PDB file of C-alpha atoms in Angstrom:
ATOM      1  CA  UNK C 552      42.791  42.820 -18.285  1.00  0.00           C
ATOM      2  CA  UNK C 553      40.234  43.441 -15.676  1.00  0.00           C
ATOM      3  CA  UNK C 554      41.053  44.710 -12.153  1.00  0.00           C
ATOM      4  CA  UNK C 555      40.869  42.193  -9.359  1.00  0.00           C
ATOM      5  CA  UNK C 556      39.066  43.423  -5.629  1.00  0.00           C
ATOM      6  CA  UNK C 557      38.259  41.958  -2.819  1.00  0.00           C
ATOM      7  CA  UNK C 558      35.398  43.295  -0.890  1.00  0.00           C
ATOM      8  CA  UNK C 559      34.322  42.363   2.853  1.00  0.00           C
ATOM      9  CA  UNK C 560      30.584  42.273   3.686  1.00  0.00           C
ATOM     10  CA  UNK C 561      29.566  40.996   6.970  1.00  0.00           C
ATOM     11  CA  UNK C 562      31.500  37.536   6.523  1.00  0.00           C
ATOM     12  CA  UNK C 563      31.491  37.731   2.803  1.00  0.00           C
ATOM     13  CA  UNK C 564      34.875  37.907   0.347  1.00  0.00           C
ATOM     14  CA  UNK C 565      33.316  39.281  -2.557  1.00  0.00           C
ATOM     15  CA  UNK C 566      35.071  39.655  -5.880  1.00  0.00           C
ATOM     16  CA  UNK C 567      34.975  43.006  -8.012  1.00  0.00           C
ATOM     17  CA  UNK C 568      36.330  43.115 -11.247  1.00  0.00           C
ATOM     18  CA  UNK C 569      37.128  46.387 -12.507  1.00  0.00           C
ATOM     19  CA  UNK C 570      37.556  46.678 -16.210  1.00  0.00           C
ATOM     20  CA  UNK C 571      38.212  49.221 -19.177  1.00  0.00           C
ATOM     21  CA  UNK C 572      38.164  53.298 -18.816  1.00  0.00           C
ATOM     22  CA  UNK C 573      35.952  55.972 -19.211  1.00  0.00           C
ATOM     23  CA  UNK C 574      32.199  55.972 -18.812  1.00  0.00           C
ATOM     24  CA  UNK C 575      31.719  53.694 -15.491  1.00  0.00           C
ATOM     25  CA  UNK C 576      29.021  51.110 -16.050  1.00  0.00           C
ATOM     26  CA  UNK C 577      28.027  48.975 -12.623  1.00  0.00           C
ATOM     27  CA  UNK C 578      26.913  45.652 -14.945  1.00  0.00           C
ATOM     28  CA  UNK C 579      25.513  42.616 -13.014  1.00  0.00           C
ATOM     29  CA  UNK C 580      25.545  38.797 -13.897  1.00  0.00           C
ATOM     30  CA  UNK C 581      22.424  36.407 -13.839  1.00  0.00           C
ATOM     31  CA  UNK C 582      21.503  33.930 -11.196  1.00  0.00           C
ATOM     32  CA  UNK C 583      24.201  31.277 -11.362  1.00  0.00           C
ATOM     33  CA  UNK C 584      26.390  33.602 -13.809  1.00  0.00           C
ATOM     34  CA  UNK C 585      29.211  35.621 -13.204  1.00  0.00           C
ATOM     35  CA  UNK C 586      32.149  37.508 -14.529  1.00  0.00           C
ATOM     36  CA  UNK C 587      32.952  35.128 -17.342  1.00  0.00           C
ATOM     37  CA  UNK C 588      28.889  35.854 -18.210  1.00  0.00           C
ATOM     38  CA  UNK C 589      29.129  39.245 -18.061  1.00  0.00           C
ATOM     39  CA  UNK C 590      32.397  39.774 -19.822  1.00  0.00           C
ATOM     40  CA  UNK C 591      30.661  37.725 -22.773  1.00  0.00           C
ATOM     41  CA  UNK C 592      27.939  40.151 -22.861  1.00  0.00           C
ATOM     42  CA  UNK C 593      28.883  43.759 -22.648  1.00  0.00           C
ATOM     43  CA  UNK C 594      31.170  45.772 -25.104  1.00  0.00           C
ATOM     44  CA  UNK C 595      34.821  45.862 -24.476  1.00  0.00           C
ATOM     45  CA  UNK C 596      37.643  48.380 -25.670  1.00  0.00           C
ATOM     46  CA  UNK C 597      34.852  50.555 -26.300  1.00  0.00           C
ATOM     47  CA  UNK C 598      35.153  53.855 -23.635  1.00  0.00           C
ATOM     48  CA  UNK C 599      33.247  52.481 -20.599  1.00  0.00           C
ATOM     49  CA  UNK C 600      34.635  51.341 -17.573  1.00  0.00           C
ATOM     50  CA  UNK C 601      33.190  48.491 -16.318  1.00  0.00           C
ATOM     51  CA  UNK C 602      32.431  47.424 -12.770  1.00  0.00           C
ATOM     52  CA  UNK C 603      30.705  44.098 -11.651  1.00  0.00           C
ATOM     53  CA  UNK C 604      30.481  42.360  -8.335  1.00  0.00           C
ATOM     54  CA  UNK C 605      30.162  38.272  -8.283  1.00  0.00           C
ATOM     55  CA  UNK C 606      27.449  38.068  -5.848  1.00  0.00           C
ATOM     56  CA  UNK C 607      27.340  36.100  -2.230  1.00  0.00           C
ATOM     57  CA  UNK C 608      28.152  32.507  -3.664  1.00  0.00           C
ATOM     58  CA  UNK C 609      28.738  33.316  -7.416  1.00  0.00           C
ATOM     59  CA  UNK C 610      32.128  32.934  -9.039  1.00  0.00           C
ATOM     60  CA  UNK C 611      34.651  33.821  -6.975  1.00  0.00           C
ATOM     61  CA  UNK C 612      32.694  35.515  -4.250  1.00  0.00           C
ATOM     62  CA  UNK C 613      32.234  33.567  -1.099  1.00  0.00           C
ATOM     63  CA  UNK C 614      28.838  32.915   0.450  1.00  0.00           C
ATOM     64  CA  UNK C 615      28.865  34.394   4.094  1.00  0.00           C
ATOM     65  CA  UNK C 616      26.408  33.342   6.589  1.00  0.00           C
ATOM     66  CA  UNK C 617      23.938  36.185   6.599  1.00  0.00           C
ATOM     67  CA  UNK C 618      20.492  34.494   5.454  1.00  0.00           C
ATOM     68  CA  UNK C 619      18.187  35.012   3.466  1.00  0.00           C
ATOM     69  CA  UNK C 620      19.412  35.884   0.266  1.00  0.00           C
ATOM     70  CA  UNK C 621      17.409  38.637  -1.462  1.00  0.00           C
ATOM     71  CA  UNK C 622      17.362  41.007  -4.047  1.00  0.00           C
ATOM     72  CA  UNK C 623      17.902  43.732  -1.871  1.00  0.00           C
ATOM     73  CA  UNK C 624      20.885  42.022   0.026  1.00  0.00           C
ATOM     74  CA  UNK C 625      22.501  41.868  -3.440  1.00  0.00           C
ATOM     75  CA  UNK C 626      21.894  45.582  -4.580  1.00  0.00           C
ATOM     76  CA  UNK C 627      23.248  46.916  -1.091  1.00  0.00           C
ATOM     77  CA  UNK C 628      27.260  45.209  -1.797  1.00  0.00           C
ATOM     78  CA  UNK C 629      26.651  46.124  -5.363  1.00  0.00           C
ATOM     79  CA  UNK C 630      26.141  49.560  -4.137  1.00  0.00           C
ATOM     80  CA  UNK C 631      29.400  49.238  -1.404  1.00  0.00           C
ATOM     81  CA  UNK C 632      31.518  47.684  -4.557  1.00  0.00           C
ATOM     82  CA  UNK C 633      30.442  50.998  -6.217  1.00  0.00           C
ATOM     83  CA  UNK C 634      31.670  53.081  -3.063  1.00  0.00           C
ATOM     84  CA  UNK C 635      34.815  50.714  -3.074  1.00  0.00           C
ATOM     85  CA  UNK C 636      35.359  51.921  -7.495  1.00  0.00           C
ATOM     86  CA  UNK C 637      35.031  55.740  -6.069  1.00  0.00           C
ATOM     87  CA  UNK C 638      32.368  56.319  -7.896  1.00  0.00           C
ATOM     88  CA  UNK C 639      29.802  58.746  -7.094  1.00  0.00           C
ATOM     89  CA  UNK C 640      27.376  58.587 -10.016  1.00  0.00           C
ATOM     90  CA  UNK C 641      27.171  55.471 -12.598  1.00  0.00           C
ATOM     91  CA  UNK C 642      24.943  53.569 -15.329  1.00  0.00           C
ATOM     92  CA  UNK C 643      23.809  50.850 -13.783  1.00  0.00           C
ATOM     93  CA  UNK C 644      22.676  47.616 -15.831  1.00  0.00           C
ATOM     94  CA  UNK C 645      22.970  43.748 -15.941  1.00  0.00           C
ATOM     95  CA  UNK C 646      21.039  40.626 -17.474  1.00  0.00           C
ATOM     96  CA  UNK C 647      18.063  38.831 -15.806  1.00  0.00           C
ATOM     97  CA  UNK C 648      19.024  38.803 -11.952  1.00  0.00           C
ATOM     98  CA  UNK C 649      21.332  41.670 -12.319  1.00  0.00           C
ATOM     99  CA  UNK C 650      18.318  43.799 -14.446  1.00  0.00           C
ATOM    100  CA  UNK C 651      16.114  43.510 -11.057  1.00  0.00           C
ATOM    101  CA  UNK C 652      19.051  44.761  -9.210  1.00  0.00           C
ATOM    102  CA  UNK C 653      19.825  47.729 -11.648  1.00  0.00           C
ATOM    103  CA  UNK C 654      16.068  48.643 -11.234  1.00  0.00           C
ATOM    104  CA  UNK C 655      16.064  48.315  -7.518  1.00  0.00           C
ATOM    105  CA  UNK C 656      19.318  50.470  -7.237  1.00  0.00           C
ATOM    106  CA  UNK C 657      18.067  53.391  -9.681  1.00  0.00           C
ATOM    107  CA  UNK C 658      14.402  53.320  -8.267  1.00  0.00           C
ATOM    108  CA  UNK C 659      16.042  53.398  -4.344  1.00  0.00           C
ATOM    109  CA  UNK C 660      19.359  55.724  -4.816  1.00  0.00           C
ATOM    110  CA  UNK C 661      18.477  58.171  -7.946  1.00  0.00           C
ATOM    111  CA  UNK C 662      21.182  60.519  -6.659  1.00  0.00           C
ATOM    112  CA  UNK C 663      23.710  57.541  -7.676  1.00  0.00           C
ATOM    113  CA  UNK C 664      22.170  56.306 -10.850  1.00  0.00           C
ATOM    114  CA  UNK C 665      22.149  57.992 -13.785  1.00  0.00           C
ATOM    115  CA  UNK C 666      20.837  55.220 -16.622  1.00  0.00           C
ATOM    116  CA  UNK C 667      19.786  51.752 -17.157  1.00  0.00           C
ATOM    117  CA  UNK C 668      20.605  49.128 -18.823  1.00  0.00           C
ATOM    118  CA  UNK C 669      17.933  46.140 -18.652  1.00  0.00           C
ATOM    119  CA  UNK C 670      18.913  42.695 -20.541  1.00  0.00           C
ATOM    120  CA  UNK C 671      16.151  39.961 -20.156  1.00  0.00           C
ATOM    121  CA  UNK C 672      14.757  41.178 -17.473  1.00  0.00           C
ATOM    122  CA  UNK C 673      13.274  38.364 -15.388  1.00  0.00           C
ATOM    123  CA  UNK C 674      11.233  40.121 -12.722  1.00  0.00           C
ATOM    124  CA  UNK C 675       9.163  43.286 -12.768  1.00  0.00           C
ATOM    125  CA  UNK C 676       7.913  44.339  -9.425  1.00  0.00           C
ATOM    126  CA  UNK C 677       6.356  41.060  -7.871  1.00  0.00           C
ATOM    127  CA  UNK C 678       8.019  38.078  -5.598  1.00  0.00           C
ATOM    128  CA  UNK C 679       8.570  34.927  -7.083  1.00  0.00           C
ATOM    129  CA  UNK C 680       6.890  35.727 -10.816  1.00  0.00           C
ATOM    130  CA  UNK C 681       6.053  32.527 -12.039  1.00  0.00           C
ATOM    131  CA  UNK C 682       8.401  32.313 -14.855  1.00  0.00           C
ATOM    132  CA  UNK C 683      11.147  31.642 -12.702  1.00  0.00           C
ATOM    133  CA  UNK C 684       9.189  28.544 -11.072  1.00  0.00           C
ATOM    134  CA  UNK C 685      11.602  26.340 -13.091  1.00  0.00           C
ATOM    135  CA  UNK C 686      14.162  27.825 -10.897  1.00  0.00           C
ATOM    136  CA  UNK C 687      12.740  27.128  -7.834  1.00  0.00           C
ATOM    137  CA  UNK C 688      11.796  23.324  -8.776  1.00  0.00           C
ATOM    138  CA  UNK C 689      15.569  22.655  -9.425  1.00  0.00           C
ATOM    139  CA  UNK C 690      16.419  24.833  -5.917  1.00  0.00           C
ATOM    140  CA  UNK C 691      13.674  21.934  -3.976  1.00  0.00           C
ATOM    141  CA  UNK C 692      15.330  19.371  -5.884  1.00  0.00           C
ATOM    142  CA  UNK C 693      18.733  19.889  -4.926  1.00  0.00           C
ATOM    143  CA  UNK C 694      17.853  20.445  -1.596  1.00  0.00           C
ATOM    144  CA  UNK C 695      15.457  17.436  -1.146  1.00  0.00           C
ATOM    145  CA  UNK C 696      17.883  15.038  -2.769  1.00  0.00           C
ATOM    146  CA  UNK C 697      21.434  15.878  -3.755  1.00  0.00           C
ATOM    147  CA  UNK C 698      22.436  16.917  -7.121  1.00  0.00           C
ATOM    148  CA  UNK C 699      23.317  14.209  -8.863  1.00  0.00           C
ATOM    149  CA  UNK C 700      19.551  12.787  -8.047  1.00  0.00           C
ATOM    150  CA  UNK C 701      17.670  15.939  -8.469  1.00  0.00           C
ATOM    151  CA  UNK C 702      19.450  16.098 -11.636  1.00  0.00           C
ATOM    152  CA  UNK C 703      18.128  12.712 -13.094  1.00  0.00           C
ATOM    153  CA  UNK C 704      14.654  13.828 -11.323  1.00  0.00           C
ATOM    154  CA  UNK C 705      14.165  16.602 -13.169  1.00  0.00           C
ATOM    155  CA  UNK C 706      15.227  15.401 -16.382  1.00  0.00           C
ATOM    156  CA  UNK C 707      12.026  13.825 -16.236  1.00  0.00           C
ATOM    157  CA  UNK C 708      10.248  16.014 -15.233  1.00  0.00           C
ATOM    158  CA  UNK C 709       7.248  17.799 -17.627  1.00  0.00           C
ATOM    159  CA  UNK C 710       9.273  21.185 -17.188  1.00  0.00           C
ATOM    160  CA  UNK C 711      12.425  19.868 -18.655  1.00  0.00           C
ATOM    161  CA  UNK C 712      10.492  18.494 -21.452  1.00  0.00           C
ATOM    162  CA  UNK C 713       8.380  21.719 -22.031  1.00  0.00           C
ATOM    163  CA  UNK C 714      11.524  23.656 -22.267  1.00  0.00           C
ATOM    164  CA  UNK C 715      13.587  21.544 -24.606  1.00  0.00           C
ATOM    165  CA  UNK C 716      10.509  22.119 -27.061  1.00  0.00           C
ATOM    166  CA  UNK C 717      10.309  25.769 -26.023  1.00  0.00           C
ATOM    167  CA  UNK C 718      13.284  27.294 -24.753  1.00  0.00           C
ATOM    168  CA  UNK C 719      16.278  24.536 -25.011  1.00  0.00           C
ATOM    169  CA  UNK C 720      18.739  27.905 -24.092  1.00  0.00           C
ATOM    170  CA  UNK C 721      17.065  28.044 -20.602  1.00  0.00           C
ATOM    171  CA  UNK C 722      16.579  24.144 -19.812  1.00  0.00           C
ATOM    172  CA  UNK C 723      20.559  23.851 -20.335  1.00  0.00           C
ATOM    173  CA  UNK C 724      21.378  26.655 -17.827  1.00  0.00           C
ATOM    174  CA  UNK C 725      19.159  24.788 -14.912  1.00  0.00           C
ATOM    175  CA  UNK C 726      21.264  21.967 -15.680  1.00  0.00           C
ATOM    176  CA  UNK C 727      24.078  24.065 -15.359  1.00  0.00           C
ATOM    177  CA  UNK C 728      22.796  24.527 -11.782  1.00  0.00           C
ATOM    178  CA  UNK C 729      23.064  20.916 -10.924  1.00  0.00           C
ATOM    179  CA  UNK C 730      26.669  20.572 -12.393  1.00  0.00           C
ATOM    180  CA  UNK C 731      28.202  23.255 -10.979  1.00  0.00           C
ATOM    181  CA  UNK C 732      30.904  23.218  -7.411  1.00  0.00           C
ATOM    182  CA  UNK C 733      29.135  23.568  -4.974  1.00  0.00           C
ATOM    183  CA  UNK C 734      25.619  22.583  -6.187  1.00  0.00           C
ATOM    184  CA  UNK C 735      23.705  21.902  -2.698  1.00  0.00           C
ATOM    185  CA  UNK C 736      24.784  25.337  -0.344  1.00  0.00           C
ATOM    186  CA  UNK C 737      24.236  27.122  -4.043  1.00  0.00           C
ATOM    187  CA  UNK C 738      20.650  25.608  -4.435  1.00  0.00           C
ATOM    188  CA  UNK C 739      20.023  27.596  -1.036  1.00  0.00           C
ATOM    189  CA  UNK C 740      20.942  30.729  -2.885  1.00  0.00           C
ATOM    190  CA  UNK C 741      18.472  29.805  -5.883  1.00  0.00           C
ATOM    191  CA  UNK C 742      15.699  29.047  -3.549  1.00  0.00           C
ATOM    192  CA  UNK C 743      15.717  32.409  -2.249  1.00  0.00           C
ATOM    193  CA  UNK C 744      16.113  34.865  -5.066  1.00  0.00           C
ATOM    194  CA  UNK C 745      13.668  32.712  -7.518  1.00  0.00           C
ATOM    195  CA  UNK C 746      10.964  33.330  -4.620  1.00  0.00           C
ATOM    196  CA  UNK C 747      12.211  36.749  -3.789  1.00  0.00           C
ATOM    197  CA  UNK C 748      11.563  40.384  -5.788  1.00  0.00           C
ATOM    198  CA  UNK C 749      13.053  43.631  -6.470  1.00  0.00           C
ATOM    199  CA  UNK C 750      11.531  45.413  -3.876  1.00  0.00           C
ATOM    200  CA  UNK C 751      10.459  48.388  -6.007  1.00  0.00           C
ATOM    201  CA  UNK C 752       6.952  49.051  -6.943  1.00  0.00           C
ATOM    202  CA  UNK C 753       5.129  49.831 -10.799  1.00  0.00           C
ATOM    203  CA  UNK C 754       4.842  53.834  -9.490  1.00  0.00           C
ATOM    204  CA  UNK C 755       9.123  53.606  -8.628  1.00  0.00           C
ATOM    205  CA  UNK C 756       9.653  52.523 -12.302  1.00  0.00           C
ATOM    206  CA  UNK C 757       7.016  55.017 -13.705  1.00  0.00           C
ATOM    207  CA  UNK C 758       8.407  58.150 -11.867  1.00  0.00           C
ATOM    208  CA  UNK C 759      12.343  57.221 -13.286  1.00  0.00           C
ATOM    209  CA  UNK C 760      13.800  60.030 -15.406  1.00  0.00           C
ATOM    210  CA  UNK C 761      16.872  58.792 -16.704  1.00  0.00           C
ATOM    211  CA  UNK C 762      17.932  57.300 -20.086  1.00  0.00           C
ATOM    212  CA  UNK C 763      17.017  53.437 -19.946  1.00  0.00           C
ATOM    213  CA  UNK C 764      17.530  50.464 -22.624  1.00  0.00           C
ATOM    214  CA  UNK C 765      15.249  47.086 -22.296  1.00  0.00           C
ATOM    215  CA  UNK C 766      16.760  44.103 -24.586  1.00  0.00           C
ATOM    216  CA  UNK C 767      14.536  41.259 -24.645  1.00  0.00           C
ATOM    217  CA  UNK C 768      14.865  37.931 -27.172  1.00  0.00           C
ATOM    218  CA  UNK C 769      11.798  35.285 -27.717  1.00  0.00           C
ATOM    219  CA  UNK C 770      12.560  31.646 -27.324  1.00  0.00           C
ATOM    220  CA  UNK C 771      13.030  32.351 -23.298  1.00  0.00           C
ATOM    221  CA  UNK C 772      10.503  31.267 -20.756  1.00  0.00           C
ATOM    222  CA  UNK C 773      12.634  32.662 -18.196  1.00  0.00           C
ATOM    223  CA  UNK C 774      12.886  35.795 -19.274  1.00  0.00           C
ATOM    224  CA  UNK C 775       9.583  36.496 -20.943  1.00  0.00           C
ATOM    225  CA  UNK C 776       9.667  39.014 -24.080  1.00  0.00           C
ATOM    226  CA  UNK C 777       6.607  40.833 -22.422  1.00  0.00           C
ATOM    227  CA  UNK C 778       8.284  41.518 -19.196  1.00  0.00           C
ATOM    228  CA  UNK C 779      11.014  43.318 -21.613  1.00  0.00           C
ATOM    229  CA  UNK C 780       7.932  44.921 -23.350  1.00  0.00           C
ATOM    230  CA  UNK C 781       6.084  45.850 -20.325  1.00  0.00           C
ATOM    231  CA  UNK C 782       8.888  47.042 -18.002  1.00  0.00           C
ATOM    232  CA  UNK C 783       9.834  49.692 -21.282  1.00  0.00           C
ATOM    233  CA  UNK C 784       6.321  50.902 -21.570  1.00  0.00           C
ATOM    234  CA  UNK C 785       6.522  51.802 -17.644  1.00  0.00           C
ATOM    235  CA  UNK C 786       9.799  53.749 -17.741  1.00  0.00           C
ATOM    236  CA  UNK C 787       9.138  57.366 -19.465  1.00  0.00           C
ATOM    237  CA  UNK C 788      11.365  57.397 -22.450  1.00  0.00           C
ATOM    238  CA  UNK C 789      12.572  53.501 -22.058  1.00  0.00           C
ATOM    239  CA  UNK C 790      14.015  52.354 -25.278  1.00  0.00           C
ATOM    240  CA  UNK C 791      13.050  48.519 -26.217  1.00  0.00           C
ATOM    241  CA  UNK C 792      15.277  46.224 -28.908  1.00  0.00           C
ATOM    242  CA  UNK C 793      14.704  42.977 -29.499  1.00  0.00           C
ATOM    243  CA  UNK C 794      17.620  40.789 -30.319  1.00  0.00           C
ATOM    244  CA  UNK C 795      18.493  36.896 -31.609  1.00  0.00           C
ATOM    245  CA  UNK C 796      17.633  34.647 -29.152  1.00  0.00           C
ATOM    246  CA  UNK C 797      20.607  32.322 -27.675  1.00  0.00           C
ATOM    247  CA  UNK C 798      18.971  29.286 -28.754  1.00  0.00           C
ATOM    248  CA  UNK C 799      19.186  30.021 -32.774  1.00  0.00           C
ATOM    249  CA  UNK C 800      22.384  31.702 -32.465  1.00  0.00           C
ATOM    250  CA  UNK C 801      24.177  32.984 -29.861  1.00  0.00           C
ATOM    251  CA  UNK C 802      27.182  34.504 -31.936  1.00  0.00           C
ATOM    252  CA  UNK C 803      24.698  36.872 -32.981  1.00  0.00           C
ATOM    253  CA  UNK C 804      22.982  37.014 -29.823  1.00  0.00           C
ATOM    254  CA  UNK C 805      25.701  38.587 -28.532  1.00  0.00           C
ATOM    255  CA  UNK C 806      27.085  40.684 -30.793  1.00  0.00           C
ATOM    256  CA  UNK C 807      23.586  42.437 -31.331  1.00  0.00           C
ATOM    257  CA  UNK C 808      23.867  42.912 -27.647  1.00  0.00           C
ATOM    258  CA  UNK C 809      27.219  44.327 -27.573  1.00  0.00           C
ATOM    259  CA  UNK C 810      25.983  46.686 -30.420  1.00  0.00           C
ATOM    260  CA  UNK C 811      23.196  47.778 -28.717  1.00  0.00           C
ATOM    261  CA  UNK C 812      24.402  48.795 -25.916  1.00  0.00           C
ATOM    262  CA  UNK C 813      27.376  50.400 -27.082  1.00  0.00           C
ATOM    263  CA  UNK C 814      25.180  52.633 -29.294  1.00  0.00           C
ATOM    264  CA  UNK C 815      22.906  53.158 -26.255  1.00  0.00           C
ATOM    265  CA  UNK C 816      25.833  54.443 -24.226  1.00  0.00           C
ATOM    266  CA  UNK C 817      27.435  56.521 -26.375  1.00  0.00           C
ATOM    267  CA  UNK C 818      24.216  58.013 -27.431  1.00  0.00           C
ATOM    268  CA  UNK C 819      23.053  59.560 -24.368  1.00  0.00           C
ATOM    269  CA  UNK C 820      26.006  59.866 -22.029  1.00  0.00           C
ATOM    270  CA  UNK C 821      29.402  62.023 -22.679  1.00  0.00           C
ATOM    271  CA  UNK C 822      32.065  60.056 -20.629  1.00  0.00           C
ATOM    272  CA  UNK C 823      33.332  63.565 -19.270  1.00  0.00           C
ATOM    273  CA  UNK C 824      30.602  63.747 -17.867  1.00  0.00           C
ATOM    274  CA  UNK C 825      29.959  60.853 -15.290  1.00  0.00           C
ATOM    275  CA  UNK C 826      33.644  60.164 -14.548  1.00  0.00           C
ATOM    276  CA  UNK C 827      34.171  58.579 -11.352  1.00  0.00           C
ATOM    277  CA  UNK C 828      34.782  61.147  -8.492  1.00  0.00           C
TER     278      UNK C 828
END
């Protein structure tokens, strides 16, 4: 069972849960995800040790009053919840959201980060990338009207029909967004981030020497396959799998995730070797 902390930032009580033993992995949730997304996703029992922070208003994490959110906001307390595990050196990886912030931490503090683990990667090195316009439309809608209006709004709206012919996967989590506690401060949250970027440039990722993994699945507007592609080309030595896409089957979605990373892991790192100081 995973380890419960509670970290301060500025006004912030932000949860860290700290799972498993052995090689530590800092792994970050999505937008809107969390530690229920994130335990679903990477490999358990299986000689990593596990650290994730719920970000400022995901999960159990509390929002705070520091504004705007960015990227960079985020990477900073994933960084302290690193300092707060004791750990001097880790792999640092997550899906969509928490890719951007695994790239921003290993391209800003190389010292601390010694691989990369990038699952559907939604942002390369520009603000606001236009795949993640959906986001942003259901972040204005929330904001302009309420949920439970925005929500019937964008239902129908010509990006909710483009995605349930598309990507039906992604059009149910924006719905998630309108469903979930605390829907309107949240949206403020999803305004922010959808417009914001990683704050690391093309020649950051190109000058990274360390053992990196980019998973990327089709039949995902959100998380394009050729930002997967393109972000593995720029990394020297970036390994690229492609894997099931949620929306035919997310059993094996998963579990070709799990695999792959596991194999990933145990491939390049020995465990006695990055143990936390």
């Amino acid at each position: 069972m995973a380890r419960l902390v509670t970290l301060l930032r500025d006004d912030a009580a932000l949860q860290i849960s700290d799972d498993g033993d052995g090689l530590p992995v800092v792994f970050q949730h999505g937008l809107g995800g969390g530690e229920a997304q994130v335990a679903q996703a990477f490999p358990a029992d299986a000689g990593f040790r596990r650290i994730t922070l719920e970000c400022r208003g995901h999960g159990a994490s509390g929002l705070g009053s520091s504004r705007p959110f960015s990227l960079s906001m985020f990477a900073d307390d994933v960084l302290a919840a690193a300092d707060r595990a004791g750990l001097d050196r880790f792999v640092a990886g997550g899906i969509s959201m928490g890719a951007a912030i695994a790239l921003h931490l290993a391209c800003r503090q190389p010292d601390r980060v010694a691989g990369l683990l990038l699952v559907r990667p939604a942002w390369m090195f520009d603000s606001a990338p236009m795949n993640l316009r959906p986001i942003t439309e259901v972040a204005d809608l929330i904001l302009d009207h309420g949920p439970d209006k925005a929500r019937a709004i964008f239902a129908q709206s010509q990006t909710a029909a483009r995605l349930r012919r598309e990507a039906p996967d992604n059009l149910a989590s924006l719905f998630g967004y309108f469903d979930r506690p605390g829907a309107a401060p949240f949206a403020q949250v999803l305004a922010d981030i959808a417009t914001d970027g990683p704050g690391v440039f093309e020649s950051d990722a190109a000058a990274l020497g360390i053992p990196t993994l980019v998973i990327g699945n089709a039949m995902d507007a959100v998380h394009p396959l050729a930002a997967a592609h393109t972000l593995a080309a720029i990394i020297p030595g970036a390994a690229f799998t492609e894997i099931t896409p949620k929306a035919l089957d997310s059993v094996r979605h998963f579990a070709e995730l799990q695999a792959e990373i596991t194999t990933f892991l145990h491939a390049h790192f020995n465990t006695r070797s990055l143990v936390p100081s």
